[in-house]
Tab-separated table of N, CA and C and ligand atoms in Angstrom:
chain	number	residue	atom	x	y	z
A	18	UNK	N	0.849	-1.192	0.000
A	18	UNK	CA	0.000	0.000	0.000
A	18	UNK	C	0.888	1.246	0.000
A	19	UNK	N	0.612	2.243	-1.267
A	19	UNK	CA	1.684	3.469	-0.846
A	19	UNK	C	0.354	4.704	-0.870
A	20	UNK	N	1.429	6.038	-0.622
A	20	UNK	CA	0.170	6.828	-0.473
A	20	UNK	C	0.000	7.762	-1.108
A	21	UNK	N	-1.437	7.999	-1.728
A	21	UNK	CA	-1.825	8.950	-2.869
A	21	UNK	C	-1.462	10.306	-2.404
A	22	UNK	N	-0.325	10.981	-2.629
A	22	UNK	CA	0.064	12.517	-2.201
A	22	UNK	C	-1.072	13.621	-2.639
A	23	UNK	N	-1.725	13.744	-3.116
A	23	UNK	CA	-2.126	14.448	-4.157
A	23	UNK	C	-3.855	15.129	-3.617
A	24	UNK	N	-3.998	16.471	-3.983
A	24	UNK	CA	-5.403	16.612	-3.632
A	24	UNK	C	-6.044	16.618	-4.218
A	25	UNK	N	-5.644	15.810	-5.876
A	25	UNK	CA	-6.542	15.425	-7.017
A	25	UNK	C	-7.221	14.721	-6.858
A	26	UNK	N	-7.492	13.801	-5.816
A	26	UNK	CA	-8.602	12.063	-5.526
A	26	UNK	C	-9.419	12.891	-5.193
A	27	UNK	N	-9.349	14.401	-4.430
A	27	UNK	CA	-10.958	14.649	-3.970
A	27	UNK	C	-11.690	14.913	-5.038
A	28	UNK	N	-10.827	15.166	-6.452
A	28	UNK	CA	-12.263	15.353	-7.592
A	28	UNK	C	-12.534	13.451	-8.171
A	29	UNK	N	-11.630	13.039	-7.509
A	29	UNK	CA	-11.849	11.427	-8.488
A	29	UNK	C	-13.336	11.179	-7.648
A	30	UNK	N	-14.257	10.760	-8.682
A	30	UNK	CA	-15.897	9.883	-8.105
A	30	UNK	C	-15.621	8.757	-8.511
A	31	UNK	N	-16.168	7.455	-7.705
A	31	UNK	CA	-16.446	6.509	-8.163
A	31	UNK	C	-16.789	6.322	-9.040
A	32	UNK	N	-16.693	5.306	-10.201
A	32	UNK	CA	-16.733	5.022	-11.449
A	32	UNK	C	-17.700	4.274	-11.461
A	33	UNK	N	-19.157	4.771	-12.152
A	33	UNK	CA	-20.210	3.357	-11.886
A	33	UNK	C	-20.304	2.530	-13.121
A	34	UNK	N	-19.696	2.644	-13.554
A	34	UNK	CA	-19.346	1.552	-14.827
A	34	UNK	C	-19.023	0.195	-14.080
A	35	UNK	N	-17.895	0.562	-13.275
A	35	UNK	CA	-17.548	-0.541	-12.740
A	35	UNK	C	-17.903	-1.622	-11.583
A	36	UNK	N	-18.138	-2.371	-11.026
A	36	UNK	CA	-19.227	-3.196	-10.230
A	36	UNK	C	-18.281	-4.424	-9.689
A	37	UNK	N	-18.449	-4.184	-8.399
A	37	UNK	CA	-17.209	-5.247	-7.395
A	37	UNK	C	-15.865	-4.994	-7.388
A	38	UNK	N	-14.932	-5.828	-6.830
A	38	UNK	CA	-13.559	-5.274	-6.344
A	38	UNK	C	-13.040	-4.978	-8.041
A	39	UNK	N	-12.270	-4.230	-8.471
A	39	UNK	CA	-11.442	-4.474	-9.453
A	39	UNK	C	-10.230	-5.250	-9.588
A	40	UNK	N	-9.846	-5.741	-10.624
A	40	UNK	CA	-8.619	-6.208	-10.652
A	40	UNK	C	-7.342	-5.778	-11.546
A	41	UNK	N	-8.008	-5.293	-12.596
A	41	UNK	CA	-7.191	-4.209	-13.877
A	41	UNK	C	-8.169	-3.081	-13.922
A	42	UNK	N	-7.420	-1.736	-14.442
A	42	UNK	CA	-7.967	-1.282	-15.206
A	42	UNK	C	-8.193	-1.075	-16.264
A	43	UNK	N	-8.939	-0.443	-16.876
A	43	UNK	CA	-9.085	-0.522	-18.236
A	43	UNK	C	-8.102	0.820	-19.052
A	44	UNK	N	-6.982	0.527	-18.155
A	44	UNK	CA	-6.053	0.710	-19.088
A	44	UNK	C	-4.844	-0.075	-19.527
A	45	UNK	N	-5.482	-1.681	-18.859
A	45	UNK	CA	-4.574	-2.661	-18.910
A	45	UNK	C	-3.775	-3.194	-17.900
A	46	UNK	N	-3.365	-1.928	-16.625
A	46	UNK	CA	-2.424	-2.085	-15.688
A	46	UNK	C	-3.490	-2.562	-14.736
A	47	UNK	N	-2.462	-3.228	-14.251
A	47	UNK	CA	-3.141	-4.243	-12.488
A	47	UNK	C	-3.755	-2.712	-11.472
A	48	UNK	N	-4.414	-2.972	-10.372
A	48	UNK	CA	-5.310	-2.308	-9.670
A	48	UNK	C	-4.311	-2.463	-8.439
A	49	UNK	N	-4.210	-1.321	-7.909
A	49	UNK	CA	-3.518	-1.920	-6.313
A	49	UNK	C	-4.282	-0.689	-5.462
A	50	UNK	N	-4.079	-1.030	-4.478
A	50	UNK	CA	-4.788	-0.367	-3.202
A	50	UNK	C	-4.211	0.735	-2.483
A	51	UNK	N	-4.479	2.436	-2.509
A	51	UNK	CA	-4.081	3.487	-2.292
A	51	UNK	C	-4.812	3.564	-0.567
A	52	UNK	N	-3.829	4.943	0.044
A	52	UNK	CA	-4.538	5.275	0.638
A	52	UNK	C	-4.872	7.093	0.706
A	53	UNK	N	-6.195	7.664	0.272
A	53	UNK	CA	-6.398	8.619	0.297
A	53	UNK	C	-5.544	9.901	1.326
A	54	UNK	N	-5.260	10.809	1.178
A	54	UNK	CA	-4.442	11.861	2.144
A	54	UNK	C	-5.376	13.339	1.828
A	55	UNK	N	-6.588	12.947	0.931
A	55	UNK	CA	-7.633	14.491	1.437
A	55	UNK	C	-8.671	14.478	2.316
A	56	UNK	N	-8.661	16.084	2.839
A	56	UNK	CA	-9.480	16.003	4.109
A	56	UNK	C	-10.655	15.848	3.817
A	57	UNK	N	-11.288	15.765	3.205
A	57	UNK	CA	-12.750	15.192	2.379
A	57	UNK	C	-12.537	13.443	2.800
A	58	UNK	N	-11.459	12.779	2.719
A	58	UNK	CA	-11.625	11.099	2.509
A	58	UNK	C	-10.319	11.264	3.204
A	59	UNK	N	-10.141	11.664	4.447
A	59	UNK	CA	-8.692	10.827	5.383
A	59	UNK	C	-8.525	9.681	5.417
A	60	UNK	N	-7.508	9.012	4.866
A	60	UNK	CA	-7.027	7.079	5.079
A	60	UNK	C	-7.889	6.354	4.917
A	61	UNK	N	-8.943	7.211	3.966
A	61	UNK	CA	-9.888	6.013	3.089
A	61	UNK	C	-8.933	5.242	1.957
A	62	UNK	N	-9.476	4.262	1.764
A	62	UNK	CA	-8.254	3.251	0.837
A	62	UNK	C	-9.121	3.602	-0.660
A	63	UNK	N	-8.514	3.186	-1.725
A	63	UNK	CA	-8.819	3.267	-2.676
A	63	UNK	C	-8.175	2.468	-3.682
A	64	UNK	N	-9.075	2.172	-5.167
A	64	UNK	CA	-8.286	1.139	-5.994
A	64	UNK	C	-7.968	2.552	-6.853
A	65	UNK	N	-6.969	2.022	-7.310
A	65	UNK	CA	-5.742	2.851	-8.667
A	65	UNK	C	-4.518	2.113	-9.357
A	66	UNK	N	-4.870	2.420	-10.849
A	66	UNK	CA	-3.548	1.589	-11.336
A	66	UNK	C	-2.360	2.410	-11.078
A	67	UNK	N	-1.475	1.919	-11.476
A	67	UNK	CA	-0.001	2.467	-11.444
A	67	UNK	C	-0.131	3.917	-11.998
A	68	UNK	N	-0.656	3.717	-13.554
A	68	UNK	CA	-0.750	5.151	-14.629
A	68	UNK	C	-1.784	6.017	-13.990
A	69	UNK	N	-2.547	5.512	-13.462
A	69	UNK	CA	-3.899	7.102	-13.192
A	69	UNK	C	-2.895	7.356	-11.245
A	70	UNK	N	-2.234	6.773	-10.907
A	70	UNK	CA	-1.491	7.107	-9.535
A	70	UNK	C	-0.330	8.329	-10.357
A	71	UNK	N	0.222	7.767	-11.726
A	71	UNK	CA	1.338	8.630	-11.845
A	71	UNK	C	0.812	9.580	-12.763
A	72	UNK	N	-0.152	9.642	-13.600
A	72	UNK	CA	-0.524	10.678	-14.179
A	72	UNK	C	-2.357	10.666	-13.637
A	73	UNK	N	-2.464	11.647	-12.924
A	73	UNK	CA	-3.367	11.962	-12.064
A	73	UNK	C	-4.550	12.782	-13.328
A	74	UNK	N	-4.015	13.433	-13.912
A	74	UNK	CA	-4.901	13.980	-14.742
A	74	UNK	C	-5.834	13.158	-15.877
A	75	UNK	N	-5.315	12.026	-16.213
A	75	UNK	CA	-5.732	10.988	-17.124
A	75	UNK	C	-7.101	10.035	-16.420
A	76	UNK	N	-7.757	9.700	-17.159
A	76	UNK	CA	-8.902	8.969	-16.923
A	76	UNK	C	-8.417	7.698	-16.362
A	77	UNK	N	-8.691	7.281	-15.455
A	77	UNK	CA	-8.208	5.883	-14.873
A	77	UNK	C	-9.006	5.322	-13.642
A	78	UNK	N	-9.622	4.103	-13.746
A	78	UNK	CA	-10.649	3.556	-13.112
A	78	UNK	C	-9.885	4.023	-11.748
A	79	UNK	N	-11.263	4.018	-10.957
A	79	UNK	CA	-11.272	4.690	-9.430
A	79	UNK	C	-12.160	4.417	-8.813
A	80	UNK	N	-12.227	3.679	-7.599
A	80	UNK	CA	-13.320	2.938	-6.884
A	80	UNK	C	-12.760	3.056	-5.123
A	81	UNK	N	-13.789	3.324	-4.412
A	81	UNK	CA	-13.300	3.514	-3.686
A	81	UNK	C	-13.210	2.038	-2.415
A	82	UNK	N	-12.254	1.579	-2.225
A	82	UNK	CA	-12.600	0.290	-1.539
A	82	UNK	C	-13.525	-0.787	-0.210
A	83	UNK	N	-14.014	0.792	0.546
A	83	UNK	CA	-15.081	0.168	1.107
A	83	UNK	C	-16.427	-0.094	0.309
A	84	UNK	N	-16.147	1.184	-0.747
A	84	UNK	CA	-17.661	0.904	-1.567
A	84	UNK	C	-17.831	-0.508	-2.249
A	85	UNK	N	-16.498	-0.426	-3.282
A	85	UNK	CA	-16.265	-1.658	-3.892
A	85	UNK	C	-16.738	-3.156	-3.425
A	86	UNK	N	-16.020	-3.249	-1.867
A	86	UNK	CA	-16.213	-4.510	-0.678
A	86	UNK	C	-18.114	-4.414	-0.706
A	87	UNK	N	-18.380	-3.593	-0.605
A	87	UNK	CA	-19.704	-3.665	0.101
A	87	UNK	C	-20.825	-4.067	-1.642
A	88	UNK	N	-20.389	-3.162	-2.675
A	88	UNK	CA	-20.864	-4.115	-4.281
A	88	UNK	C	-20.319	-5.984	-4.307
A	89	UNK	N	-18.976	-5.895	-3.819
A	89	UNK	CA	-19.063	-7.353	-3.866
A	89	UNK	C	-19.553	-8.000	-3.261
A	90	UNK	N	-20.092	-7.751	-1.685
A	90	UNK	CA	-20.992	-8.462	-0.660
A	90	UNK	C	-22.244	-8.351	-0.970
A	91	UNK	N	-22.578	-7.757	-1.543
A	91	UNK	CA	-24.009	-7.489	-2.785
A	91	UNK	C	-24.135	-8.602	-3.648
A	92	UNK	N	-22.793	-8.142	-4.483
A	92	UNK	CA	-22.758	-9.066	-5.885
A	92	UNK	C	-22.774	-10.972	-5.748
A	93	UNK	N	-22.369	-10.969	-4.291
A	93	UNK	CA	-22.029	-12.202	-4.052
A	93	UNK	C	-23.661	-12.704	-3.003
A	94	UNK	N	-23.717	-11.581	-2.512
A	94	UNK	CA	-25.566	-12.100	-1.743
A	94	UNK	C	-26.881	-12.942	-2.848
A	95	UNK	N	-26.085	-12.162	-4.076
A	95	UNK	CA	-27.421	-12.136	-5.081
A	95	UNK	C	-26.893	-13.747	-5.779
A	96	UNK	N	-25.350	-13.971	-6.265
A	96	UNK	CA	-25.177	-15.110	-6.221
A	96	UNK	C	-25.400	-16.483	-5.134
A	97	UNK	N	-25.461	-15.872	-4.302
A	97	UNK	CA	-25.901	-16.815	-3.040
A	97	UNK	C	-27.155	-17.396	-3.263
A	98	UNK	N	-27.965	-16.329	-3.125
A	98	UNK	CA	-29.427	-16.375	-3.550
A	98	UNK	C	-29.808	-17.389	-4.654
A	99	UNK	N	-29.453	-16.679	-5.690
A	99	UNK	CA	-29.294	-17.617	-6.833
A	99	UNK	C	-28.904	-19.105	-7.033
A	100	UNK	N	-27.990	-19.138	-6.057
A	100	UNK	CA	-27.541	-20.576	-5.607
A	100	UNK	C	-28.428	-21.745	-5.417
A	101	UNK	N	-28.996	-20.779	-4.114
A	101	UNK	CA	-29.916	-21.659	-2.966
A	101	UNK	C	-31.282	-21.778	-3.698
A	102	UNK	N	-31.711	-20.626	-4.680
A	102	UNK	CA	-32.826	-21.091	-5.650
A	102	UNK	C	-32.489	-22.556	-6.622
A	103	UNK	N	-31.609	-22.298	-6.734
A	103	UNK	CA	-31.009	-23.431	-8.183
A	103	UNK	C	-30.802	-24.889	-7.400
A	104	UNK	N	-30.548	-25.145	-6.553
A	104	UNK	CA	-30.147	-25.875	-5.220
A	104	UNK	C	-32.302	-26.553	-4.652
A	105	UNK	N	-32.444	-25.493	-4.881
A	105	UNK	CA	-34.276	-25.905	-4.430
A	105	UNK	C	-34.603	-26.482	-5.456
A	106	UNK	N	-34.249	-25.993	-7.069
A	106	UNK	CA	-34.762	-26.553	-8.488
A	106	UNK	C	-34.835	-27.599	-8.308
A	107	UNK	N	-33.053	-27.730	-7.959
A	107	UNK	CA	-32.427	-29.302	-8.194
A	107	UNK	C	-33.092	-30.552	-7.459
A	108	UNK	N	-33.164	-29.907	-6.011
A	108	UNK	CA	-34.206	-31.189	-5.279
A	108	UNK	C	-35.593	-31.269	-5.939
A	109	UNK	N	-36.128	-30.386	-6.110
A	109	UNK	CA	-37.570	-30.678	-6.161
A	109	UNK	C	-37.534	-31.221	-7.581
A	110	UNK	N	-36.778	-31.164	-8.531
A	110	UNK	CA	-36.461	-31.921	-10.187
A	110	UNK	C	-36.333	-33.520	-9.505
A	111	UNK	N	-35.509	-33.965	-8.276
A	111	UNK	CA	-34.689	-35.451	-8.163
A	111	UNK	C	-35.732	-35.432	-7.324
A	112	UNK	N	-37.057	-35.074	-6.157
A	112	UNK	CA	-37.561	-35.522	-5.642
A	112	UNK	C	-38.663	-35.938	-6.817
A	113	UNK	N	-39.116	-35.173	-7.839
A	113	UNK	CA	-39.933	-35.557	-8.703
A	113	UNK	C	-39.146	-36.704	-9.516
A	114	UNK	N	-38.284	-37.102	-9.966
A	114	UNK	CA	-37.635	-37.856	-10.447
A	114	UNK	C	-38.265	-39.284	-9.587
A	115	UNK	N	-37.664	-39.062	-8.105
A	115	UNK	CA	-37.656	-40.200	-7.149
A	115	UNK	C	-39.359	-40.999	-7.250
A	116	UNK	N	-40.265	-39.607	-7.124
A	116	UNK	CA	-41.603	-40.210	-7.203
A	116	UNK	C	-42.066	-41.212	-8.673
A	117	UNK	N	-41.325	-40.644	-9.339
A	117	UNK	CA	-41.801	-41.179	-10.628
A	117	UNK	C	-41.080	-42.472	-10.797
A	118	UNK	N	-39.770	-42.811	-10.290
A	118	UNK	CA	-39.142	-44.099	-10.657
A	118	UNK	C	-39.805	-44.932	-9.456
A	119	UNK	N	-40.269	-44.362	-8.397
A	119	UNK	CA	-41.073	-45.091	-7.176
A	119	UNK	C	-42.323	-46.159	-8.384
A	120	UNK	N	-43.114	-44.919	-8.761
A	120	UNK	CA	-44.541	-45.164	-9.844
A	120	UNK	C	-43.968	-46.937	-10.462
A	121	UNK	N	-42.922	-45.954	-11.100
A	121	UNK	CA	-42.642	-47.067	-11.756
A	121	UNK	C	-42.195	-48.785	-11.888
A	122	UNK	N	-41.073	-48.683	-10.188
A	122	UNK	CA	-41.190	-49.981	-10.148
A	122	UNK	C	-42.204	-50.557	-8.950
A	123	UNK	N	-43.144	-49.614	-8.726
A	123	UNK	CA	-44.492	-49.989	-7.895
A	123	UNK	C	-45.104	-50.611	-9.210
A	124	UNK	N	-45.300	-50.020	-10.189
A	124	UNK	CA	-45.969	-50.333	-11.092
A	124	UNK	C	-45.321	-52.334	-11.860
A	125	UNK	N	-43.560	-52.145	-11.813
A	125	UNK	CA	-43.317	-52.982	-12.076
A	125	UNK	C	-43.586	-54.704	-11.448
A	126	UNK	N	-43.471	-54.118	-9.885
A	126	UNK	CA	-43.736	-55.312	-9.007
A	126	UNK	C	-45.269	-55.243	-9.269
A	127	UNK	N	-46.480	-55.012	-9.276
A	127	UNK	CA	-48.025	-55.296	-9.699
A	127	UNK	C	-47.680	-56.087	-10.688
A	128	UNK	N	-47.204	-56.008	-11.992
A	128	UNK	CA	-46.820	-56.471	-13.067
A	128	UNK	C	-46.764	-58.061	-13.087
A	129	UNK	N	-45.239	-58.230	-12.439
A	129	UNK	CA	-44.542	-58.814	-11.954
A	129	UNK	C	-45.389	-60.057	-11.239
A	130	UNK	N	-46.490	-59.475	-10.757
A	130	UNK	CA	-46.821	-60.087	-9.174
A	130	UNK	C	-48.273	-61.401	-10.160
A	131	UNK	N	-48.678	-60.155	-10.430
A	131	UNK	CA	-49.544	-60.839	-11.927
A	131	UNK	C	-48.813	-61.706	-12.419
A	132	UNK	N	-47.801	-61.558	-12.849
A	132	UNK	CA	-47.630	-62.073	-13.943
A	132	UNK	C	-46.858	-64.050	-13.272
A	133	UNK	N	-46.298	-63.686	-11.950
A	133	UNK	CA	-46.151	-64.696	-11.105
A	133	UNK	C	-47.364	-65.903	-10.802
A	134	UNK	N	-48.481	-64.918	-10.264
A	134	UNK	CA	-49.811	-65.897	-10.066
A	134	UNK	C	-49.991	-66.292	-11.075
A	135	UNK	N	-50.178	-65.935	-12.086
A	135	UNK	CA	-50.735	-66.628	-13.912
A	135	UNK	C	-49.705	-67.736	-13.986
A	136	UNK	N	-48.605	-67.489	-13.741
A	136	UNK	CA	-47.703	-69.147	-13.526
A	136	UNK	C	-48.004	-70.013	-12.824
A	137	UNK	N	-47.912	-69.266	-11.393
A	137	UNK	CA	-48.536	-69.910	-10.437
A	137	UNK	C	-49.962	-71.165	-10.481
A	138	UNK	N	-50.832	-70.632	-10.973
A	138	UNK	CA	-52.421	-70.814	-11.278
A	138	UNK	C	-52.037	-71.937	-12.636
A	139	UNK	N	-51.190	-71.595	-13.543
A	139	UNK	CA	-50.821	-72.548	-14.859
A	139	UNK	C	-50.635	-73.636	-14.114
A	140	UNK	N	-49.414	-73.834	-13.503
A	140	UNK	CA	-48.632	-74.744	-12.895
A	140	UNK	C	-49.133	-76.008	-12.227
A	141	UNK	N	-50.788	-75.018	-11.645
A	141	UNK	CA	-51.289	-75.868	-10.247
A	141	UNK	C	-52.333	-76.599	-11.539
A	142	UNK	N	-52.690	-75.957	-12.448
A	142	UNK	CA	-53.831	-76.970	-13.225
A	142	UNK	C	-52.768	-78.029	-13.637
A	143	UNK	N	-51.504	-77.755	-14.425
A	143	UNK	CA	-50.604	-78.553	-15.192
A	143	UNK	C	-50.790	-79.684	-14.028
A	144	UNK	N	-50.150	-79.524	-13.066
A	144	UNK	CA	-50.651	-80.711	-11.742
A	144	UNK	C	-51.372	-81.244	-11.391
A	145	UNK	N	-52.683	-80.487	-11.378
A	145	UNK	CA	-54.042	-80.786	-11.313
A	145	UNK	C	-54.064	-82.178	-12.149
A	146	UNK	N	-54.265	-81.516	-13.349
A	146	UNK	CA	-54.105	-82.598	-14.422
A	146	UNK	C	-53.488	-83.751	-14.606
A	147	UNK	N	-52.280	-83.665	-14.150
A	147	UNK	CA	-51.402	-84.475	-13.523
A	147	UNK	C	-51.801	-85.875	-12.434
A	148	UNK	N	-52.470	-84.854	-11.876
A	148	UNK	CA	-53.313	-86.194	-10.772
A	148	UNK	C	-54.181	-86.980	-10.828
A	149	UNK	N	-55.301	-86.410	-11.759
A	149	UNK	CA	-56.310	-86.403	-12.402
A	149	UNK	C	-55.718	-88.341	-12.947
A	150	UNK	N	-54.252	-87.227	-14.025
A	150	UNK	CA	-54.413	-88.988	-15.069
A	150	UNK	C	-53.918	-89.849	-14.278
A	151	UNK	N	-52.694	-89.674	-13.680
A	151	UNK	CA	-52.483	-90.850	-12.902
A	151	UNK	C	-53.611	-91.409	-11.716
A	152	UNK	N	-54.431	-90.360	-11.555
A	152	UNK	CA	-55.482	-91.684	-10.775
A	152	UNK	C	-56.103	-92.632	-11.778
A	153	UNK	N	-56.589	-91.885	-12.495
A	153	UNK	CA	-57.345	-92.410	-13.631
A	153	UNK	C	-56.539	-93.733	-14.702
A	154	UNK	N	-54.875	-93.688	-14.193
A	154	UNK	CA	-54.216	-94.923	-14.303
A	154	UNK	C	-54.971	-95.553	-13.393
A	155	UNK	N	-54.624	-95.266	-12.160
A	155	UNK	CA	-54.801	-96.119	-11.028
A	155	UNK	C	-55.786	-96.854	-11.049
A	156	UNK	N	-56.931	-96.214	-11.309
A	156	UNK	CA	-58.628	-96.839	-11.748
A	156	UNK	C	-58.352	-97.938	-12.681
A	157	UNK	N	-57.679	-97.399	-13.721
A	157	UNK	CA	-57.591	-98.369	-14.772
A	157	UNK	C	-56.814	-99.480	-14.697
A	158	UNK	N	-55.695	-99.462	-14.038
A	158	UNK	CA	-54.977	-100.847	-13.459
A	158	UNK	C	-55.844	-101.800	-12.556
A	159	UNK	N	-56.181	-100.928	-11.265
A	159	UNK	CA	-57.471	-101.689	-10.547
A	159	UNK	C	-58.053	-102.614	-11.039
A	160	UNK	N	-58.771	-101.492	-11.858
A	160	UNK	CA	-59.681	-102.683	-12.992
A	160	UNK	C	-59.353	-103.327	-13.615
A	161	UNK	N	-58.313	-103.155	-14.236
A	161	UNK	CA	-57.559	-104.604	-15.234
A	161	UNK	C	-57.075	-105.783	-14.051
A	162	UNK	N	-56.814	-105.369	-13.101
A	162	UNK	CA	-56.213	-106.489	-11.726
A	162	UNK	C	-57.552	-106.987	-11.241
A	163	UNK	N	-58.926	-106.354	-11.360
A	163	UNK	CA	-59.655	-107.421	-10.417
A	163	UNK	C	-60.527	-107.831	-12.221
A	164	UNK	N	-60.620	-107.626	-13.130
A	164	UNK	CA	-60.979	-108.089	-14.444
A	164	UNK	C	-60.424	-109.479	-14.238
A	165	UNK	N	-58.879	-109.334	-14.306
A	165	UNK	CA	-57.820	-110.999	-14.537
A	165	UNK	C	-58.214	-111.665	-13.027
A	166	UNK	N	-58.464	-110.919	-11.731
A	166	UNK	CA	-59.223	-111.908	-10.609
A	166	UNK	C	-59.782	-112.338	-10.894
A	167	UNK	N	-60.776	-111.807	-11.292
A	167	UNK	CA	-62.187	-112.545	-11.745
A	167	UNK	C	-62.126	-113.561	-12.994
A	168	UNK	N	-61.308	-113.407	-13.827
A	168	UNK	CA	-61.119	-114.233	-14.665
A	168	UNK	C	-60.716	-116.096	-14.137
A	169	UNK	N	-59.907	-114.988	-13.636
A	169	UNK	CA	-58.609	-116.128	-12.989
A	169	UNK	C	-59.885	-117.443	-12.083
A	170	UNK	N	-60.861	-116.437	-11.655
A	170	UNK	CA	-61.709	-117.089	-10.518
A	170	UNK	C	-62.164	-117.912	-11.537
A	171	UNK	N	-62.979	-117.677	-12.433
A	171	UNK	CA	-63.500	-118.520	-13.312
A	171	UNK	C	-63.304	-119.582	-13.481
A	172	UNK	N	-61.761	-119.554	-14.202
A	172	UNK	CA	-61.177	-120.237	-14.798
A	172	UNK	C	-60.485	-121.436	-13.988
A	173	UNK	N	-59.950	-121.118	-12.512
A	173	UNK	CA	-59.997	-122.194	-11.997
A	173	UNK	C	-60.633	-122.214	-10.750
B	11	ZN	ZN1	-5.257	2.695	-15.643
């Protein structure tokens, strides 16, 4: 930090072109941090490049650094903001997401569950059936075994 000698800063105004801390000016040169020496602005700090520090008369960005701090705590509130909106989007987009893939494999297991019993229900007739003939062997052997009894009785 060196110090602005000069009682030319009391005509310098803030530049409202410009918005938050600076870092160049727009005359190319880097920004460094003054400290005012008029009785209007005692050891107020200020941004200034090298060229508007050494030629005072020339146009050269000028901001004064509490103002500056207090645009960037602005500039950065409104990004905040912005944040925490975009941040709300995002959940309420993945909570709607969540409901809908819920739908979906709710929807899949019903499906699924159907589509299990219809096997299920196949399976038990396929068996059904199953029992059905082999009794209906069974009947039919029976009967061929007491047919040849009875034969047999006959015969001797
Ligand atoms: Zn400059």
């Amino acid at each position: 930090m060196s110090q602005f000698s000069s009682s030319e800063s009391s005509q310098l105004t803030s530049n409202a072109t410009h918005r938050g801390v600076p870092s160049r000016c727009w005359c190319g040169h880097k920004i460094t941090t003054y400290t005012s020496t008029t009785d209007e602005n005692p050891y107020r700090r200020f941004y200034r490049c090298v060229q508007g520090v050494k030629k005072q008369k020339e146009k050269h960005l000028f901001c004064w650094v509490d103002e500056a701090h207090l645009e960037e705590i602005r500039m950065v509130d409104k990004k905040h903001n912005k944040l925490v909106e975009d941040v709300n989007n995002i959940r309420k987009m993945m909570m709607e997401n969540v409901e809908v893939q819920k739908k979906m494999v709710e929807d899949m297991n019903t499906k699924m569950n159907e589509k299990l019993n219809e096997i299920i229900e196949q399976e038990l007739m396929v068996a059904k059936n199953g029992v059905e003939k082999s009794s209906m062997k069974t009947l039919l052997l029976v009967t061929v075994v007491a047919s040849i009894a009875w034969l047999c009785g006959k015969v001797f």
